[in-house]
XYZ file of C-alpha atoms in Angstrom:
403
model
C 0.000 0.000 0.000
C 1.632 3.229 -1.134
C 2.402 5.478 1.798
C 2.019 2.786 4.459
C 4.893 2.555 6.925
C 4.625 0.155 9.881
C 7.069 2.079 12.064
C 5.643 2.826 15.489
C 5.849 6.270 17.063
C 7.386 6.757 20.500
C 3.901 7.311 21.940
C 2.608 4.011 20.568
C 5.724 2.215 21.806
C 5.075 3.641 25.279
C 1.462 2.424 25.136
C 2.628 -1.037 24.079
C 5.070 -1.240 26.985
C 2.477 -0.015 29.495
C -0.212 -2.455 28.307
C 2.249 -5.350 28.056
C 3.279 -4.883 31.672
C -0.351 -4.975 32.803
C -0.997 -8.055 30.664
C 2.110 -9.777 32.044
C 1.594 -8.894 35.705
C -2.211 -8.884 36.079
C -4.028 -10.534 33.152
C -1.873 -13.578 32.397
C -1.567 -14.831 36.004
C -5.379 -14.748 36.300
C -6.154 -16.395 32.947
C -6.473 -20.026 34.012
C -8.572 -19.212 37.085
C -11.219 -17.201 35.254
C -11.292 -19.671 32.366
C -12.170 -22.393 34.887
C -14.727 -20.204 36.656
C -16.422 -19.155 33.376
C -17.329 -15.868 35.011
C -16.799 -12.182 34.292
C -13.456 -11.177 35.889
C -14.740 -8.044 37.599
C -11.632 -7.636 39.807
C -9.343 -7.602 36.766
C -11.586 -5.167 34.893
C -11.549 -2.929 37.941
C -7.740 -3.068 38.066
C -7.693 -2.099 34.389
C -10.049 0.785 35.168
C -7.847 2.009 38.014
C -4.853 2.458 35.703
C -6.991 3.958 32.917
C -6.821 0.964 30.574
C -10.544 0.279 30.862
C -11.930 3.748 30.264
C -13.618 5.869 27.644
C -10.581 8.146 27.608
C -8.248 5.267 26.700
C -10.427 3.978 23.873
C -11.087 7.459 22.467
C -7.449 8.563 22.689
C -6.076 5.427 21.072
C -8.862 5.265 18.467
C -7.959 8.713 17.154
C -4.179 8.304 17.437
C -2.616 9.592 14.228
C -1.226 6.368 12.772
C -4.219 4.195 13.664
C -1.859 1.602 15.153
C -2.207 2.320 18.874
C -5.399 0.334 19.426
C -4.286 -2.783 17.480
C -0.934 -2.700 19.282
C -2.671 -2.417 22.673
C -5.185 -5.164 21.848
C -2.409 -7.528 20.777
C -0.753 -7.110 24.161
C -3.995 -7.541 26.113
C -4.869 -10.757 24.278
C -1.307 -12.008 24.544
C -2.110 -11.951 28.256
C -5.399 -13.856 28.020
C -8.197 -13.778 25.473
C -11.145 -14.392 27.800
C -10.134 -11.672 30.231
C -9.071 -9.524 27.299
C -12.529 -9.680 25.735
C -14.066 -8.744 29.076
C -11.860 -5.648 29.087
C -12.367 -4.571 25.468
C -15.842 -5.980 24.730
C -17.489 -2.675 25.587
C -15.475 -1.169 22.737
C -17.732 -2.834 20.142
C -20.813 -1.153 21.584
C -18.874 2.103 21.824
C -17.839 1.796 18.171
C -21.460 1.209 17.127
C -22.579 4.276 19.046
C -19.720 6.401 17.725
C -20.226 5.394 14.090
C -23.964 6.070 14.021
C -24.803 8.358 16.918
C -25.155 12.110 17.198
C -22.697 14.110 19.324
C -25.397 14.433 21.978
C -25.980 10.681 22.054
C -22.270 9.979 22.313
C -21.893 12.505 25.104
C -24.733 10.956 27.072
C -24.218 7.226 26.595
C -20.516 6.568 26.056
C -19.521 7.484 29.642
C -22.314 5.248 30.967
C -20.833 2.267 29.104
C -17.626 2.443 31.149
C -18.615 3.926 34.501
C -15.713 4.746 36.836
C -12.902 2.815 38.552
C -15.063 2.600 41.670
C -18.218 1.626 39.757
C -17.282 -0.250 36.581
C -19.974 -0.581 33.905
C -20.158 -2.472 30.601
C -21.629 -1.949 27.143
C -23.088 -4.586 24.794
C -23.617 -4.593 21.032
C -26.534 -6.800 19.998
C -26.736 -7.720 16.312
C -26.717 -11.525 15.879
C -29.907 -13.539 16.161
C -30.661 -17.248 16.663
C -31.860 -17.812 13.077
C -29.584 -15.282 11.369
C -25.959 -15.918 12.361
C -23.693 -14.235 9.818
C -26.713 -13.275 7.673
C -27.396 -9.808 9.066
C -30.059 -9.422 6.396
C -32.151 -12.024 8.259
C -32.522 -9.915 11.407
C -36.064 -10.248 12.728
C -35.919 -8.010 15.787
C -38.452 -5.355 14.925
C -38.627 -1.704 15.901
C -42.014 -0.051 15.379
C -42.755 3.596 15.993
C -46.042 4.191 17.783
C -48.212 7.342 17.547
C -46.510 8.869 20.603
C -43.173 8.924 18.761
C -41.656 6.185 20.921
C -40.104 3.061 19.417
C -41.207 -0.411 20.533
C -38.632 -3.211 20.126
C -39.361 -6.937 20.127
C -37.043 -9.832 19.362
C -34.197 -12.008 20.622
C -30.496 -11.330 20.188
C -27.817 -13.945 20.700
C -24.040 -14.277 21.094
C -23.996 -10.839 22.735
C -20.764 -10.059 24.576
C -21.827 -8.608 27.949
C -25.426 -9.228 26.942
C -27.869 -8.774 29.802
C -25.224 -7.632 32.310
C -24.262 -4.463 30.454
C -25.342 -1.049 31.636
C -26.033 0.140 28.084
C -27.080 -2.049 25.134
C -26.902 -1.031 21.468
C -29.438 -3.064 19.482
C -29.745 -3.456 15.705
C -33.368 -3.830 14.603
C -35.397 -3.786 11.423
C -37.561 -0.707 10.940
C -38.678 -1.690 7.428
C -38.372 -5.455 6.762
C -39.162 -5.039 3.059
C -35.850 -3.203 2.590
C -33.715 -5.978 4.107
C -30.391 -4.811 5.545
C -31.031 -1.310 4.227
C -34.120 -1.054 6.416
C -32.254 -1.512 9.696
C -31.345 0.962 12.411
C -29.551 0.914 15.760
C -31.005 1.893 19.114
C -29.553 2.627 22.545
C -31.322 0.773 25.341
C -30.635 2.691 28.589
C -29.954 0.924 31.896
C -33.009 -0.417 33.685
C -35.300 -0.227 30.658
C -38.338 -2.480 31.223
C -38.657 -5.398 28.809
C -34.943 -6.086 28.312
C -33.715 -9.244 30.002
C -30.961 -11.813 29.719
C -31.819 -15.152 28.154
C -29.482 -18.110 28.408
C -25.828 -17.564 29.220
C -23.668 -19.686 26.939
C -21.045 -22.115 28.220
C -18.309 -21.897 25.615
C -15.365 -23.829 24.191
C -13.058 -20.826 24.670
C -12.936 -17.164 25.808
C -14.805 -18.449 28.841
C -14.012 -15.470 31.068
C -16.029 -13.309 28.672
C -19.787 -13.236 29.295
C -21.838 -14.256 26.238
C -25.625 -14.480 26.403
C -28.964 -13.986 24.725
C -30.753 -10.669 25.111
C -34.563 -10.762 25.074
C -36.502 -7.662 24.036
C -40.165 -7.810 25.036
C -42.074 -4.614 24.207
C -39.047 -2.475 25.030
C -40.231 1.127 24.791
C -37.634 3.733 23.856
C -37.970 7.470 23.335
C -37.097 8.872 19.908
C -33.815 10.152 21.337
C -32.568 6.548 21.559
C -32.582 6.071 17.777
C -28.933 6.403 16.761
C -28.453 9.291 14.372
C -31.973 10.635 14.923
C -35.268 10.383 13.054
C -34.450 12.882 10.290
C -31.319 10.955 9.299
C -33.202 7.647 9.257
C -36.103 9.066 7.222
C -33.710 10.544 4.667
C -31.811 7.252 4.318
C -34.970 5.167 3.917
C -36.292 7.619 1.312
C -33.095 7.199 -0.728
C -33.353 3.427 -0.496
C -36.967 3.433 -1.676
C -35.917 5.508 -4.689
C -33.231 2.973 -5.507
C -30.404 5.304 -4.552
C -27.269 4.322 -2.638
C -27.768 4.818 1.080
C -24.552 3.610 2.679
C -23.819 0.547 4.786
C -26.414 -0.901 7.120
C -25.944 -0.631 10.868
C -24.323 -3.952 11.820
C -21.940 -4.166 8.868
C -20.728 -0.606 9.392
C -19.775 -1.493 12.963
C -18.062 -4.761 12.009
C -16.045 -3.149 9.211
C -14.853 -0.451 11.613
C -13.696 -2.943 14.225
C -12.173 -5.708 12.069
C -8.542 -4.543 12.464
C -8.991 -4.476 16.248
C -10.518 -7.966 16.238
C -7.672 -9.185 14.039
C -5.181 -7.733 16.528
C -6.777 -9.832 19.286
C -6.145 -12.958 17.225
C -2.551 -11.860 16.589
C -2.038 -11.592 20.347
C -3.275 -15.155 20.897
C -1.116 -16.467 18.050
C 1.951 -14.723 19.414
C 1.331 -16.142 22.881
C 1.147 -19.650 21.438
C 4.277 -19.212 19.340
C 6.347 -17.746 22.192
C 5.344 -20.482 24.626
C 6.195 -23.236 22.124
C 9.492 -21.536 21.210
C 10.559 -21.270 24.850
C 9.551 -24.872 25.487
C 11.573 -26.047 22.477
C 14.621 -24.208 23.830
C 14.447 -26.042 27.165
C 12.903 -29.458 26.519
C 15.449 -32.225 25.928
C 14.947 -35.544 24.204
C 17.538 -37.995 22.901
C 20.290 -35.870 24.414
C 19.505 -32.507 22.805
C 17.036 -29.632 22.873
C 13.999 -30.413 20.732
C 14.427 -27.009 19.060
C 17.600 -28.376 17.473
C 15.502 -30.794 15.437
C 14.904 -29.412 11.983
C 11.240 -30.450 12.061
C 10.624 -28.340 15.173
C 12.782 -25.421 14.003
C 11.020 -25.286 10.623
C 7.620 -25.407 12.309
C 8.593 -22.534 14.619
C 9.867 -20.618 11.595
C 6.478 -20.968 9.887
C 4.686 -19.980 13.087
C 6.791 -16.826 13.508
C 6.324 -15.895 9.852
C 2.562 -16.295 9.955
C 2.262 -14.207 13.121
C 4.213 -11.382 11.476
C 2.148 -11.695 8.291
C -1.112 -11.409 10.247
C 0.211 -8.454 12.244
C 1.304 -6.512 9.150
C -2.044 -7.060 7.397
C -3.751 -5.856 10.575
C -1.558 -2.779 10.850
C -2.157 -1.941 7.198
C -5.937 -2.092 7.591
C -5.825 -0.039 10.799
C -3.607 2.568 9.142
C -5.894 2.732 6.101
C -8.992 3.179 8.249
C -7.404 5.964 10.285
C -6.179 7.766 7.148
C -9.451 7.568 5.277
C -8.327 4.986 2.722
C -11.188 2.871 1.410
C -10.983 -0.907 1.767
C -11.275 -1.345 -2.012
C -9.766 -4.821 -1.853
C -11.563 -5.706 1.394
C -8.396 -5.144 3.416
C -10.401 -5.179 6.658
C -11.748 -8.634 5.865
C -8.291 -9.777 4.748
C -6.700 -9.018 8.101
C -9.574 -10.602 10.053
C -9.445 -13.746 7.898
C -5.671 -14.218 8.061
C -5.309 -13.334 11.749
C -8.128 -15.631 12.849
C -6.901 -18.614 10.876
C -3.306 -17.916 11.905
C -4.289 -17.976 15.592
C -5.973 -21.356 15.203
C -3.084 -22.880 13.226
C -0.265 -21.495 15.377
C -1.847 -22.549 18.666
C -2.524 -26.022 17.293
C 1.138 -26.350 16.310
C 2.111 -25.146 19.784
C 0.194 -28.082 21.264
C 1.908 -30.411 18.795
C 5.374 -29.172 19.820
C 4.586 -29.775 23.492
C 3.124 -33.188 22.691
C 1.009 -34.767 25.405
C 1.938 -31.997 27.820
C 0.356 -29.475 25.477
C -2.963 -31.290 25.671
C -3.180 -30.818 29.434
C -4.125 -27.766 31.451
C -0.702 -27.812 33.046
C 0.357 -25.667 30.084
C -1.670 -22.745 28.665
C -1.411 -23.682 24.980
C -4.565 -25.807 25.130
C -6.416 -22.727 26.419
C -4.840 -20.544 23.741
C -6.106 -22.992 21.109
C -9.635 -23.033 22.538
C -9.647 -19.237 22.679
C -8.354 -18.895 19.114
C -11.159 -20.798 17.396
C -13.789 -18.109 17.884
C -11.789 -15.748 15.646
C -12.761 -17.790 12.588
C -16.414 -17.495 13.617
C -17.540 -14.307 15.353
C -17.885 -10.866 13.765
C -18.008 -12.605 10.387
C -16.918 -16.205 9.782
C -13.902 -17.008 7.623
C -16.336 -17.973 4.886
C -18.054 -14.579 5.062
C -14.663 -12.828 4.927
C -13.744 -14.823 1.809
C -17.083 -13.895 0.248
C -16.452 -10.192 0.908
C -12.889 -10.426 -0.435
C -14.039 -12.389 -3.474
C -16.609 -9.744 -4.362
C -14.004 -7.008 -3.929
C -11.325 -8.596 -6.108
C -13.642 -9.817 -8.882
C -16.152 -6.992 -8.928
C -18.806 -9.684 -9.317
C -21.792 -10.527 -7.073
C -20.198 -13.684 -5.658
C -22.780 -15.771 -3.771
């Protein structure tokens, strides 16, 4: 990409060092415990809030950092520490991104601080897009928002796979306002804390990222004032009018959020992959068999070489996409999907090879690589499966309506 330079500024390097130290000293030592407990690690989130890592100020400052690399660099370090705890710390960022990409300045000023709370009273945000019968097909969203004569909106439906769903202070919900228009007839709504009709459905017990809360969110006649429609009524009416005339009206709500956050999600996967590679490398340096270190065996050395190369490849694709997004470069070749695809599949492959290098020991919970591998798998599934990413990339590179 012409003009792209992956050199980090001194400020970003300082952020990386600061976050790495927190990940090393606080997150990583707690990873196994909270994975076993399958519970939200409130004490760790609170520690992150006390140092300013879990805060609106941190996310906003790093999001608008000049190079666009600060947030991916920070996320890599957090998830190098532990992915389940990491997602508990950064999961609110997805809801914040949805609010920031579609909300008015007044809405952002009111609701963003309430997503994070304070170090003494930590709060969470949740972004609710997926549904039980929709999965990656955001066009199949059935949650309905209907405006009644009073001007209020009434929401009904069920959301699933929602990070922080049901325990968040503020929920951002994608709903259909005009089902005949498909994805172009959708809008996003803020559901304030304590709103009647919103409840948590089942909490999922997961293969990986088990310290991150994932649940259904049930919306039963949830009444919201007009001020909770992201972007406002005039903006929605104008967009729907353009759609009905057959004019281009921009991306729909869920996809706009996912495209914005893909480099950050890819950076999470890079962190997991790096953790797996480093653990296997260190093990190969120390473990002896047949009178020599196993890292001296060409088979192991070559495997570690491929692991290191793939981690760097995923990181550079992620940095490129983050830099492009920050500098207003369009993802003409689906660069956001490219980094998500490669990073997710790299995390799965690298952590699997880490288990293989450790042998039977790697399959036990005595070593963290089995947890790294379980955590990695979700990155080929959530926020767009690998298959969906390939579909997006295929359409971009061919210019054809690949189905």
